[in-house]
Coordinates of C-alpha atoms in Angstrom, one line a residue:
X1 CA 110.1 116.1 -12.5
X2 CA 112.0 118.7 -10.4
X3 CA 110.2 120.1 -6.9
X4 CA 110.5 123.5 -6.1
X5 CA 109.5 124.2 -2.3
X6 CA 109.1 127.5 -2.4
X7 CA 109.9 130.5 -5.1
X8 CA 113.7 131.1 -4.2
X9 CA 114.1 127.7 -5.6
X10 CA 112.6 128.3 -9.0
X11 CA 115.2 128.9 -11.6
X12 CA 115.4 132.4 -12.6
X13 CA 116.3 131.3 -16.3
X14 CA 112.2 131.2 -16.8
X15 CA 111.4 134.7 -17.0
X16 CA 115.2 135.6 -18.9
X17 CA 114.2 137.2 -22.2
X18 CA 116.0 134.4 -24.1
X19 CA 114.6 131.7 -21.2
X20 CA 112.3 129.1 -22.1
X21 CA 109.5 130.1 -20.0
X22 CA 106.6 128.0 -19.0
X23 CA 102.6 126.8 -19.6
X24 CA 101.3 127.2 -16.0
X25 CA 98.7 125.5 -14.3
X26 CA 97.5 126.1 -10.5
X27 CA 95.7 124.2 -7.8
X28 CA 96.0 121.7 -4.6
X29 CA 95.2 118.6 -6.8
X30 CA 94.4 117.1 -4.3
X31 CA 94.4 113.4 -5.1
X32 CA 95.3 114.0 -8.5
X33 CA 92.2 112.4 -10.0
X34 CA 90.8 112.5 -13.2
X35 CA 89.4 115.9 -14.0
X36 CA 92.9 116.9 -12.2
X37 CA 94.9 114.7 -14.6
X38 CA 92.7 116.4 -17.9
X39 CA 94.0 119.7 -16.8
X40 CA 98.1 119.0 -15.9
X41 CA 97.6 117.0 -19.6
X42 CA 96.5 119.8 -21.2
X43 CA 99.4 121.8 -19.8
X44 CA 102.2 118.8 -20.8
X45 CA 100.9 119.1 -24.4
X46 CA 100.7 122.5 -24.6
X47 CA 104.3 122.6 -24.0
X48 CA 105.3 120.2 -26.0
X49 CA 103.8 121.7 -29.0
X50 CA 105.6 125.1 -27.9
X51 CA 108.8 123.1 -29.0
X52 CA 110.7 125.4 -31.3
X53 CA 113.1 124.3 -34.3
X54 CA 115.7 123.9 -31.9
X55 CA 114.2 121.3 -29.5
X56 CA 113.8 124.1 -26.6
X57 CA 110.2 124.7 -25.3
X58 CA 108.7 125.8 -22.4
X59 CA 108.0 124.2 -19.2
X60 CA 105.2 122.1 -17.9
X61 CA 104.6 123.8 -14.3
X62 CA 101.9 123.1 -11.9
X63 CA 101.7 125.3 -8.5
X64 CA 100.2 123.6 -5.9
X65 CA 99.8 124.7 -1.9
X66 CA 100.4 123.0 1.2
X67 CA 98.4 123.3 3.2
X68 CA 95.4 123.0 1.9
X69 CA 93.7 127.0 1.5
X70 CA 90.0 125.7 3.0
X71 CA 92.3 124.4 6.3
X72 CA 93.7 127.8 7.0
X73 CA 91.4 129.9 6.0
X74 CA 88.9 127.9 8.7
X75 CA 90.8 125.9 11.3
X76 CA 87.9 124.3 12.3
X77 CA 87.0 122.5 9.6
X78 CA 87.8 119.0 9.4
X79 CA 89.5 118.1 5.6
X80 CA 91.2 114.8 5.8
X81 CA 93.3 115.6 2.8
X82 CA 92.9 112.4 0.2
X83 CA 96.8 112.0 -0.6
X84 CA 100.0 113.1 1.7
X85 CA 102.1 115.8 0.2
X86 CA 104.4 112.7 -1.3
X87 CA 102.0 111.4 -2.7
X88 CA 100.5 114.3 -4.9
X89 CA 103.4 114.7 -6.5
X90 CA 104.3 111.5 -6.9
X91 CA 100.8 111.2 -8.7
X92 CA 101.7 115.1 -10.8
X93 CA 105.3 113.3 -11.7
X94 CA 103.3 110.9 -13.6
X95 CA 101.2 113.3 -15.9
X96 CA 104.1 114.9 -18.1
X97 CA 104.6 117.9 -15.9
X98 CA 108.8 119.2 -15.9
X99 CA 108.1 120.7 -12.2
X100 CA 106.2 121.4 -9.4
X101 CA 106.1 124.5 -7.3
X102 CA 104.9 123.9 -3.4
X103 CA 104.1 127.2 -2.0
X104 CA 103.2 127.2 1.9
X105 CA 99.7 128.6 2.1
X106 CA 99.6 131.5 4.7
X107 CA 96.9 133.9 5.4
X108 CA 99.4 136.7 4.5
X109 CA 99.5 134.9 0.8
X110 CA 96.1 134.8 0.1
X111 CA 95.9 138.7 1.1
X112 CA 96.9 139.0 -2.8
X113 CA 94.6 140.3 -5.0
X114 CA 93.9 138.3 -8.4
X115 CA 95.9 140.6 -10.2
X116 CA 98.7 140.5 -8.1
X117 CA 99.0 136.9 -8.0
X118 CA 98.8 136.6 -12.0
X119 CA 101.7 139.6 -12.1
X120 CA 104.3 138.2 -9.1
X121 CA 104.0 134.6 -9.4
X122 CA 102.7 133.2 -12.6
X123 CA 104.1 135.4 -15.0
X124 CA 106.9 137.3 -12.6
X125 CA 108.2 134.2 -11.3
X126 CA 107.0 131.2 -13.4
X127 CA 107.3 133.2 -16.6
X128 CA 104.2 132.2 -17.9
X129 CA 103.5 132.2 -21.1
X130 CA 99.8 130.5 -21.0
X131 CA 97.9 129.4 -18.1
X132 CA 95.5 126.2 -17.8
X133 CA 92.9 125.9 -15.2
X134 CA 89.6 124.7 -14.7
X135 CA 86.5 126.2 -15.2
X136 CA 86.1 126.6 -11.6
X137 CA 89.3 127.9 -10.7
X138 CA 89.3 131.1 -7.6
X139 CA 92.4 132.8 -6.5
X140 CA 93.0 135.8 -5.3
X141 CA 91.6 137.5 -1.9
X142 CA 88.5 136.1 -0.8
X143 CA 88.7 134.0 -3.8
X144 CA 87.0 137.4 -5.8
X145 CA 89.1 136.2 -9.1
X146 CA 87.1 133.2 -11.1
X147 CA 87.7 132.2 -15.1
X148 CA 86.6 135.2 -16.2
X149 CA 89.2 137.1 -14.1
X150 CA 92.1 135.2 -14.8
X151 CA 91.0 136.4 -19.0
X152 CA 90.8 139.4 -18.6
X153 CA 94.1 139.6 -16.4
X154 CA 95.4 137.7 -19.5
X155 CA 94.6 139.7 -22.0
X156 CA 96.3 142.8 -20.0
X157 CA 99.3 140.9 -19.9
X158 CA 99.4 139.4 -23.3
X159 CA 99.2 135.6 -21.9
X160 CA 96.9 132.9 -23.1
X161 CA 94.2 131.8 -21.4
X162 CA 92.9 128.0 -21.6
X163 CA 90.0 127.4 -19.5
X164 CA 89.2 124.0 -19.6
X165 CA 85.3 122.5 -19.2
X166 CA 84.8 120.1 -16.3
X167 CA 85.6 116.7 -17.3
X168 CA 82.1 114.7 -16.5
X169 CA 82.0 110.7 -15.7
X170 CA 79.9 108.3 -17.5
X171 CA 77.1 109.1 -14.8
X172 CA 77.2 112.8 -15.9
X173 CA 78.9 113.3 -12.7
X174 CA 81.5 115.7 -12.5
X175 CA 85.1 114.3 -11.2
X176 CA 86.0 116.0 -8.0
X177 CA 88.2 115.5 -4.8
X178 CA 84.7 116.0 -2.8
X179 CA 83.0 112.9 -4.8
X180 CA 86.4 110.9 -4.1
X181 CA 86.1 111.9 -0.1
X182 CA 82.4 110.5 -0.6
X183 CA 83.2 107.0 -1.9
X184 CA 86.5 106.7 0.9
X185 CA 84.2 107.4 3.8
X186 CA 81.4 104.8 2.5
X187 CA 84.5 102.3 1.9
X188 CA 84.1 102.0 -1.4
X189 CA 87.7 101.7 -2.4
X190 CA 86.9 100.5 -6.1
X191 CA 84.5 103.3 -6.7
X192 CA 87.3 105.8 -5.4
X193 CA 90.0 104.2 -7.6
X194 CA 87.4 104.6 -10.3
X195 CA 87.3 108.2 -9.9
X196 CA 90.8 108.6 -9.0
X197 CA 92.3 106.7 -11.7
X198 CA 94.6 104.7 -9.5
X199 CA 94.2 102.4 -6.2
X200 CA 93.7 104.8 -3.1
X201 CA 97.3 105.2 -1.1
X202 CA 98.2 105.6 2.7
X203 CA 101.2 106.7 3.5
X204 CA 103.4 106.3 7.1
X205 CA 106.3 104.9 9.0
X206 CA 105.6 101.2 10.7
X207 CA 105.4 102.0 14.2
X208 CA 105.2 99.0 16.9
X209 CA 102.2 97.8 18.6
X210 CA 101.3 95.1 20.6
X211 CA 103.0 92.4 19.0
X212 CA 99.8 90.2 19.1
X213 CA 99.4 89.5 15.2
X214 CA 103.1 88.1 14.9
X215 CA 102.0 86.0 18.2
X216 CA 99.1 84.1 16.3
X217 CA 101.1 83.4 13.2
X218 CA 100.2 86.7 11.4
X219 CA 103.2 89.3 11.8
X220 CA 101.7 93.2 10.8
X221 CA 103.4 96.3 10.0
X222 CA 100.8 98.7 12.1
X223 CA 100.6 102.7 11.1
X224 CA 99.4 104.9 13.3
X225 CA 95.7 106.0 11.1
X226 CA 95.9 109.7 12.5
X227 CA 98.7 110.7 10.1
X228 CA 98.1 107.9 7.2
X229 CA 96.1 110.2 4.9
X230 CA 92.5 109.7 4.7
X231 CA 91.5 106.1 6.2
X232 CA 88.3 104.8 5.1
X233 CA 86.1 102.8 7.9
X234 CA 87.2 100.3 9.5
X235 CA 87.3 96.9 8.4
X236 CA 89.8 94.5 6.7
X237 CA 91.2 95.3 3.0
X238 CA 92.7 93.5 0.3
X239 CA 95.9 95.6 -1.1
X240 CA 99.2 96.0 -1.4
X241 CA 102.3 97.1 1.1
X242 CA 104.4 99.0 -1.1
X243 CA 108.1 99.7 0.1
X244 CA 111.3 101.8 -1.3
X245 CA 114.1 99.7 0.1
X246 CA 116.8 100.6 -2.2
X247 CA 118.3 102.0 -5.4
X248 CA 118.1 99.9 -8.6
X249 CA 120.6 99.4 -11.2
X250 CA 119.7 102.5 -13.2
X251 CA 120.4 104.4 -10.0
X252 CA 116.3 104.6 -8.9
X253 CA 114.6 103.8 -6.2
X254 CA 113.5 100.5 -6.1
X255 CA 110.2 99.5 -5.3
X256 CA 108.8 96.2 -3.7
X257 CA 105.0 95.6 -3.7
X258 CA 103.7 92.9 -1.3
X259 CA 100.2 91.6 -1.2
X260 CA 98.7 92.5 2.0
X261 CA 95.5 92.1 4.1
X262 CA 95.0 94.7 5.9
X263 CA 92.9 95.6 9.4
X264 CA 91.5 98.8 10.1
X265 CA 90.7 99.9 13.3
X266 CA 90.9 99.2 17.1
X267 CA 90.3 95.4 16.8
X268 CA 87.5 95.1 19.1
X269 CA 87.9 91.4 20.4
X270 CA 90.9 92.9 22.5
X271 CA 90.1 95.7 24.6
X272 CA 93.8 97.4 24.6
X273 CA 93.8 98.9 21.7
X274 CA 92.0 102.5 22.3
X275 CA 93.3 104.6 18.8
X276 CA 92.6 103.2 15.1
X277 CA 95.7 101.8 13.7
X278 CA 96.1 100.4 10.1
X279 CA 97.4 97.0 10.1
X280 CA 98.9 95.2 6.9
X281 CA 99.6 91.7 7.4
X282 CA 102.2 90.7 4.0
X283 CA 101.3 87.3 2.8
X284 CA 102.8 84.3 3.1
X285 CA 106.2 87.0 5.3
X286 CA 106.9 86.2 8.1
X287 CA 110.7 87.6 7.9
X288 CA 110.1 91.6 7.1
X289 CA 111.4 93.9 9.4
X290 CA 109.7 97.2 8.9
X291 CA 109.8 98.8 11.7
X292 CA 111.2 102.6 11.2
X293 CA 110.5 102.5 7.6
X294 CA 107.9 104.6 5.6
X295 CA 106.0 102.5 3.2
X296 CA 102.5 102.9 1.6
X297 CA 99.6 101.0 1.6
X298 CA 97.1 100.4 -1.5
X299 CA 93.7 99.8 -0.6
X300 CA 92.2 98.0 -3.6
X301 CA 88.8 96.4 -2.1
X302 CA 86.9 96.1 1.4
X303 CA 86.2 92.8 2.2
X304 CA 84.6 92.8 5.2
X305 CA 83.8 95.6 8.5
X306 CA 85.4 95.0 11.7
X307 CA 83.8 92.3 14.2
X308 CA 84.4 91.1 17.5
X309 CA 85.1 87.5 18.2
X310 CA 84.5 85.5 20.8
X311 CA 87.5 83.8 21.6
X312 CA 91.0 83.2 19.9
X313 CA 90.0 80.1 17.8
X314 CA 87.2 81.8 15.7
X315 CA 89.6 85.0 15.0
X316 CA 91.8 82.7 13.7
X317 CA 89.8 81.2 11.1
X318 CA 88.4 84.1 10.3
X319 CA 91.5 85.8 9.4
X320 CA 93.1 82.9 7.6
X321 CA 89.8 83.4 5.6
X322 CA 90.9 87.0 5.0
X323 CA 93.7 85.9 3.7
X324 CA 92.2 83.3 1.5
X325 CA 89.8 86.1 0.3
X326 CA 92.7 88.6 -0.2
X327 CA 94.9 86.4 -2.6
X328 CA 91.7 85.6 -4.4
X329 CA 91.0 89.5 -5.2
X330 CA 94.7 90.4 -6.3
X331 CA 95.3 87.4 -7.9
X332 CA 98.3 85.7 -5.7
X333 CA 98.6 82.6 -4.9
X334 CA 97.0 81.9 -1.2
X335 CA 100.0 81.2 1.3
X336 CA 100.6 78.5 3.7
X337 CA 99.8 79.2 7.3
X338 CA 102.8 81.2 9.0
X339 CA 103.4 79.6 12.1
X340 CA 104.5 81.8 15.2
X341 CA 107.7 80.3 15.9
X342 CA 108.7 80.6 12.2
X343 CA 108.5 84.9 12.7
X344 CA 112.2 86.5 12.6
X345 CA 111.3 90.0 12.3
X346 CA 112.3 92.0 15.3

């Protein structure tokens, strides 16, 4: 899937008159979940069948904004976004989309009116020949265009129009970035993954910290929670460490996924520890050196909130009992202790 930040980066071969054109979808996708992914497969399909005798059809494009319109729009407003930038598309790369166009959300840009954004950037730039959205699709100043805008704007420029119906879960519940937000804050990282349709992901670069987990026998690549994504509350996780140390054979990034437990929080049996920090202990590792690197954590289950021991010998066994509990809920086999001396990471 090829990114395009911004529109002097999109080909100009799309709106040629002999140019292949492209099936257009818009929104922030924001978490890509499952009413999201009904949509951009609507739009991969929809291209596909657009294939001509020759092979040549148009292109599956999604335009997305960072960052998020509700952010700018009203500063004050706190909205944790669910996935980091890299991560969205990572998750659109995955639905059968040929490209992505990121366009930085200014006030300035949503001063178009719904007309004017159909004209300039979906059919102008993207050379659109349909467009896919959800029923509940806005654009346009003070979000005055809705589905039955975007038809009639279609109609006057001879471009389909495919508004899709909300895609409802078994509850009767409609899938939605707000319900996803719901489950993450009550911890419930299975629920979220149920929505979502894959494990929630944090996203930073290992940063150090006090070096007291490598000191007790369990070494932990710490990210700082403030720019992680959206961090559920604290406690300790089952997951995954997931890093991109190289480039395979085929000439892709590699990709190494290590079972983790992993603390969130301030640890509050130590009293030096004032901001939240995401901690992911590898299992059974005690020779990674992460430090510098970006990697992303998978939070698959909450095992447990955070607690405050008394003393040194009952955090101990209760974290080699999250590690027990860990390999038990990803199905690993449980490690043998780590034993501080035995740590080589710098």
């Amino acid at each position: 899937m090829e990114t395009w930040y911004g529109a002097e980066q999109v080909p100009g071969e799309l709106t040629d008159p002999d140019g292949p054109g492209s099936i257009v979808t818009v929104g922030v996708f924001d978490g890509v979940h499952r009413g999201h992914q009904a949509i951009l497969a609507r739009v991969a399909e929809r291209a596909r069948r657009a294939a001509g005798a020759d092979g040549r059809r148009p292109r599956a494009v999604a335009l997305t904004f960072d960052p998020h319109p509700a952010v700018v729009h009203r500063p004050e407003t706190r909205l944790p976004m669910i996935t980091s930038l890299a991560d969205r598309l990572d998750s659109l790369a995955g639905t059968g989309l040929d490209a992505v166009l990121v366009v930085h959300y200014t006030l300035a840009f949503a001063d178009q009116g719904p007309e004017e954004f159909v004209r300039d950037w979906l059919v102008g730039l993207l050379g659109a020949r349909a467009i896919v959205v959800g029923d509940d699709v806005r654009f346009g100043r003070g979000n005055s265009g809705d589905a039955d805008t975007l038809r009639r704007i279609g109609r006057n420029c001879g471009i389909d129009v495919e508004i899709v119906a909300d895609v409802l879960a078994p509850s009767g519940r409609r899938w939605s970035s707000t319900w996803v937000r719901e489950l993450l804050e009550a911890g419930d990282m299975r629920g979220a993954a149920e929505v979502l349709g894959h494990v929630h992901r944090l996203r930073g670069t290992v940063i150090h910290g006090h070096r007291r987990g490598r000191e007790l026998g369990f070494p932990t690549a710490n990210l700082d929670a403030a720019t992680a994504g959206v961090v559920p509350p604290d406690g300790v996780y089952a997951g995954w460490l997931v890093r991109s140390p190289g480039v395979g054979e085929g000439g892709e990034a590699g990709e190494e996924r290590l079972p983790a437990a992993i603390s969130i929080g301030t640890n509050p049996t130590f009293d030096d520890v004032p901001d939240r920090t995401v901690e992911a202990h590898v299992l059974g590792r005690a020779d990674l050196n992460l430090y510098g690197e970006v990697v992303v954590i998978e939070l698959v289950e909450r095992l447990r909130p955070m607690l405050a021991f008394d003393g040194l010998e009952p955090l101990l066994a209760q974290m080699r009992q999250d590690v027990m509990d860990t390999a038990e809920v990803l199905g690993v086999p449980v490690p043998d202790p780590i034993r501080p001396e035995d740590v080589t990471a710098a």
